[in-house]
């Protein structure tokens, strides 16, 4: 992988130019259409099987043997790395205040917070302002496209799926020289994030596929509009 800054900039520019014909320069909401439900359910079943027999048991073991405060440190560390994505996404949307807040959070937590292990910024009044390129595309007017379940990656939409590409370029782990270390860091992040959802599984009612789909789309709609969607499902 070419890790040079020039390559990253070119990649983002190409992404923007590719999407430019679809832009309407106005916020495009989430689409709740699921015309690919048959395909999505097959991929969902595959992901669910892999999770049940591989990821979930490891996450449960991690959750059992790792003290809660240590899990919080791990979550804080990777959340702090995510501030770079927040900064980039807010910046290209010209959301200057959000970009400045995310920049301040990254600088403060990376220094006073010991490489992001401790969230010092939030008690100082700098609350996290999540953003990603899928949300940026939505605010540029790129259509959502139908709901899509991605192999291994899970729920998405066409728009959010494309947004994952520039999102990946903002992850500093991808630029670590050691491939072994990258795998280890990505593995720890994945297991830690999966452990955080163990208790939430008890909230799933009825059909798992439908529940997870609607929950994902409602959350994305809230992130785009800032308004809680009505539950009409």
Short mmCIF file of C-alpha atoms in Angstrom, two decimals:
data_model
loop_
_atom_site.label_atom_id
_atom_site.label_comp_id
_atom_site.label_asym_id
_atom_site.label_seq_id
_atom_site.Cartn_x
_atom_site.Cartn_y
_atom_site.Cartn_z
CA UNK A 1 0.00 0.00 0.00
CA UNK A 2 1.23 3.47 -0.89
CA UNK A 3 1.19 5.42 2.37
CA UNK A 4 2.44 8.78 1.08
CA UNK A 5 0.40 11.91 1.92
CA UNK A 6 0.19 12.74 -1.79
CA UNK A 7 -1.37 9.35 -2.52
CA UNK A 8 -3.94 9.87 0.24
CA UNK A 9 -4.91 13.31 -1.08
CA UNK A 10 -5.18 11.99 -4.65
CA UNK A 11 -7.36 9.10 -3.48
CA UNK A 12 -9.79 11.40 -1.69
CA UNK A 13 -9.89 13.77 -4.68
CA UNK A 14 -10.65 10.87 -7.04
CA UNK A 15 -13.42 9.74 -4.68
CA UNK A 16 -14.97 13.21 -4.67
CA UNK A 17 -14.77 13.56 -8.45
CA UNK A 18 -16.32 10.12 -8.89
CA UNK A 19 -19.27 11.11 -6.73
CA UNK A 20 -19.56 14.64 -8.11
CA UNK A 21 -22.18 13.86 -10.79
CA UNK A 22 -24.52 12.60 -8.03
CA UNK A 23 -24.19 15.69 -5.86
CA UNK A 24 -27.23 17.87 -5.28
CA UNK A 25 -25.57 20.04 -2.62
CA UNK A 26 -28.21 19.39 -0.01
CA UNK A 27 -28.51 16.83 2.75
CA UNK A 28 -29.77 13.48 1.48
CA UNK A 29 -31.52 11.38 4.14
CA UNK A 30 -31.11 7.68 4.73
CA UNK A 31 -33.13 5.36 2.51
CA UNK A 32 -35.02 2.60 4.29
CA UNK A 33 -35.42 0.64 1.05
CA UNK A 34 -34.13 -2.92 1.15
CA UNK A 35 -34.49 -4.27 -2.40
CA UNK A 36 -31.48 -6.54 -1.81
CA UNK A 37 -33.02 -8.20 1.24
CA UNK A 38 -32.58 -11.71 -0.13
CA UNK A 39 -28.85 -11.16 -0.71
CA UNK A 40 -28.50 -9.19 2.50
CA UNK A 41 -30.04 -11.97 4.56
CA UNK A 42 -27.59 -14.50 3.14
CA UNK A 43 -24.61 -12.29 3.95
CA UNK A 44 -26.11 -11.52 7.36
CA UNK A 45 -26.39 -15.25 8.08
CA UNK A 46 -22.74 -15.74 7.08
CA UNK A 47 -21.60 -12.87 9.28
CA UNK A 48 -23.78 -14.10 12.15
CA UNK A 49 -22.34 -17.60 11.89
CA UNK A 50 -18.76 -16.32 11.91
CA UNK A 51 -19.59 -14.11 14.87
CA UNK A 52 -21.28 -16.92 16.80
CA UNK A 53 -18.45 -19.43 16.40
CA UNK A 54 -15.41 -17.14 16.32
CA UNK A 55 -15.66 -13.48 17.28
CA UNK A 56 -18.27 -13.63 20.03
CA UNK A 57 -16.53 -16.37 22.09
CA UNK A 58 -13.26 -14.43 21.93
CA UNK A 59 -15.06 -11.20 22.89
CA UNK A 60 -16.75 -12.94 25.84
CA UNK A 61 -13.41 -14.27 27.06
CA UNK A 62 -11.81 -10.84 26.66
CA UNK A 63 -14.70 -9.25 28.55
CA UNK A 64 -14.40 -11.81 31.35
CA UNK A 65 -10.63 -11.64 31.89
CA UNK A 66 -10.08 -7.92 31.19
CA UNK A 67 -10.97 -5.51 34.02
CA UNK A 68 -13.51 -2.84 33.10
CA UNK A 69 -11.08 0.07 33.57
CA UNK A 70 -8.64 -1.57 31.17
CA UNK A 71 -11.38 -2.00 28.57
CA UNK A 72 -12.14 1.70 28.98
CA UNK A 73 -8.50 2.56 28.33
CA UNK A 74 -8.52 0.45 25.17
CA UNK A 75 -11.77 2.06 23.98
CA UNK A 76 -10.38 5.53 24.66
CA UNK A 77 -7.18 4.77 22.73
CA UNK A 78 -8.96 3.72 19.54
CA UNK A 79 -11.61 6.43 19.92
CA UNK A 80 -8.81 8.97 20.01
CA UNK A 81 -7.38 7.63 16.75
CA UNK A 82 -10.86 8.06 15.29
CA UNK A 83 -10.61 11.79 15.90
CA UNK A 84 -8.47 12.01 12.76
CA UNK A 85 -11.42 10.71 10.74
CA UNK A 86 -13.70 13.18 12.53
CA UNK A 87 -11.34 16.05 11.71
CA UNK A 88 -11.03 15.12 8.03
CA UNK A 89 -14.75 14.53 7.54
CA UNK A 90 -15.76 17.74 9.32
CA UNK A 91 -13.10 19.67 7.41
CA UNK A 92 -14.31 18.69 3.95
CA UNK A 93 -17.86 19.62 5.02
CA UNK A 94 -16.55 23.06 6.07
CA UNK A 95 -17.74 22.42 9.61
CA UNK A 96 -14.99 24.48 11.14
CA UNK A 97 -16.17 24.31 14.75
CA UNK A 98 -16.49 20.53 14.69
CA UNK A 99 -13.07 20.19 13.09
CA UNK A 100 -11.52 22.47 15.73
CA UNK A 101 -13.19 20.60 18.61
CA UNK A 102 -12.04 17.24 17.23
CA UNK A 103 -8.54 18.63 16.72
CA UNK A 104 -8.48 19.92 20.28
CA UNK A 105 -9.66 16.56 21.59
CA UNK A 106 -6.96 14.73 19.65
CA UNK A 107 -4.15 17.03 20.82
CA UNK A 108 -5.24 17.09 24.47
CA UNK A 109 -5.99 13.37 24.76
CA UNK A 110 -2.83 12.39 22.88
CA UNK A 111 -0.68 14.40 25.30
CA UNK A 112 -2.33 14.93 28.67
CA UNK A 113 -4.39 11.79 28.12
CA UNK A 114 -1.29 9.63 27.53
CA UNK A 115 -1.75 8.66 23.87
CA UNK A 116 -5.51 8.81 24.23
CA UNK A 117 -5.79 6.20 26.97
CA UNK A 118 -7.56 8.74 29.19
CA UNK A 119 -10.30 11.02 27.90
CA UNK A 120 -9.21 14.33 29.38
CA UNK A 121 -10.99 16.47 26.78
CA UNK A 122 -14.59 15.56 27.61
CA UNK A 123 -14.46 16.81 31.23
CA UNK A 124 -12.96 20.02 29.81
CA UNK A 125 -16.13 20.56 27.76
CA UNK A 126 -14.86 19.25 24.44
CA UNK A 127 -17.48 16.61 23.71
CA UNK A 128 -16.85 14.07 20.97
CA UNK A 129 -18.30 15.03 17.59
CA UNK A 130 -18.50 11.90 15.51
CA UNK A 131 -18.29 12.17 11.75
CA UNK A 132 -17.28 9.99 8.83
CA UNK A 133 -17.13 10.26 5.06
CA UNK A 134 -20.47 8.51 4.63
CA UNK A 135 -22.04 11.37 6.58
CA UNK A 136 -20.03 13.87 4.55
CA UNK A 137 -21.38 12.39 1.32
CA UNK A 138 -24.91 12.62 2.76
CA UNK A 139 -24.39 16.31 3.49
CA UNK A 140 -23.09 16.78 -0.06
CA UNK A 141 -26.35 15.39 -1.40
CA UNK A 142 -25.09 11.97 -2.48
CA UNK A 143 -28.08 9.57 -2.49
CA UNK A 144 -28.11 6.95 0.23
CA UNK A 145 -28.69 3.98 -2.01
CA UNK A 146 -30.31 0.84 -0.62
CA UNK A 147 -29.41 -0.93 2.59
CA UNK A 148 -26.49 -3.30 2.15
CA UNK A 149 -24.95 -5.94 4.40
CA UNK A 150 -21.22 -6.21 3.69
CA UNK A 151 -19.34 -9.47 4.24
CA UNK A 152 -17.49 -9.29 7.59
CA UNK A 153 -18.18 -5.53 7.89
CA UNK A 154 -21.92 -5.77 8.58
CA UNK A 155 -24.70 -3.21 8.04
CA UNK A 156 -24.22 -0.32 5.65
CA UNK A 157 -25.76 1.55 2.75
CA UNK A 158 -24.19 2.04 -0.66
CA UNK A 159 -23.19 5.57 0.38
CA UNK A 160 -21.73 4.55 3.73
CA UNK A 161 -19.97 1.61 2.09
CA UNK A 162 -18.15 3.93 -0.32
CA UNK A 163 -17.40 6.24 2.61
CA UNK A 164 -15.47 3.45 4.31
CA UNK A 165 -12.71 3.82 1.72
CA UNK A 166 -11.58 7.37 2.59
CA UNK A 167 -12.35 6.56 6.25
CA UNK A 168 -9.68 3.87 6.07
CA UNK A 169 -7.10 6.40 4.86
CA UNK A 170 -7.57 8.43 8.05
CA UNK A 171 -6.76 5.47 10.32
CA UNK A 172 -3.14 5.87 11.49
CA UNK A 173 -2.90 2.16 12.25
CA UNK A 174 -2.86 1.52 8.49
CA UNK A 175 0.44 3.39 8.22
CA UNK A 176 2.34 1.39 10.82
CA UNK A 177 5.40 -0.20 9.21
CA UNK A 178 4.92 -3.61 10.82
CA UNK A 179 2.13 -5.62 9.21
CA UNK A 180 2.08 -7.88 12.27
CA UNK A 181 1.49 -4.91 14.56
CA UNK A 182 -1.32 -3.64 12.30
CA UNK A 183 -3.09 -7.00 12.52
CA UNK A 184 -2.67 -7.04 16.31
CA UNK A 185 -4.02 -3.51 16.75
CA UNK A 186 -6.94 -4.10 14.39
CA UNK A 187 -7.69 -7.37 16.18
CA UNK A 188 -7.71 -5.73 19.61
CA UNK A 189 -9.96 -2.95 18.34
CA UNK A 190 -12.40 -5.45 16.79
CA UNK A 191 -12.57 -7.67 19.87
CA UNK A 192 -12.95 -4.71 22.22
CA UNK A 193 -15.76 -3.21 20.12
CA UNK A 194 -17.53 -6.58 19.93
CA UNK A 195 -17.29 -6.96 23.72
CA UNK A 196 -19.08 -3.63 24.15
CA UNK A 197 -22.16 -5.01 22.37
CA UNK A 198 -22.49 -8.22 24.37
CA UNK A 199 -25.05 -6.81 26.80
CA UNK A 200 -26.91 -4.96 24.04
CA UNK A 201 -27.83 -8.25 22.38
CA UNK A 202 -30.45 -8.79 25.07
CA UNK A 203 -32.36 -5.83 23.60
CA UNK A 204 -32.86 -7.53 20.23
CA UNK A 205 -36.51 -8.47 19.74
CA UNK A 206 -38.10 -10.47 16.95
CA UNK A 207 -36.22 -11.01 13.70
CA UNK A 208 -32.52 -10.25 14.25
CA UNK A 209 -31.96 -9.12 10.67
CA UNK A 210 -34.83 -6.62 10.71
CA UNK A 211 -33.99 -5.31 14.18
CA UNK A 212 -30.32 -4.70 13.35
CA UNK A 213 -31.16 -3.17 9.96
CA UNK A 214 -33.67 -0.70 11.38
CA UNK A 215 -31.47 0.19 14.34
CA UNK A 216 -28.52 0.90 12.04
CA UNK A 217 -30.54 3.04 9.62
CA UNK A 218 -32.20 5.02 12.43
CA UNK A 219 -28.81 5.77 13.97
CA UNK A 220 -27.44 6.96 10.62
CA UNK A 221 -30.50 9.14 10.10
CA UNK A 222 -29.96 10.71 13.52
CA UNK A 223 -26.28 11.37 12.75
CA UNK A 224 -27.27 13.10 9.49
CA UNK A 225 -30.28 15.12 10.65
CA UNK A 226 -29.71 15.42 14.40
CA UNK A 227 -33.33 14.40 14.91
CA UNK A 228 -34.62 11.15 16.36
CA UNK A 229 -36.54 9.29 13.64
CA UNK A 230 -40.05 8.11 14.28
CA UNK A 231 -40.30 4.35 14.82
CA UNK A 232 -42.73 3.25 12.15
CA UNK A 233 -41.47 -0.29 11.75
#
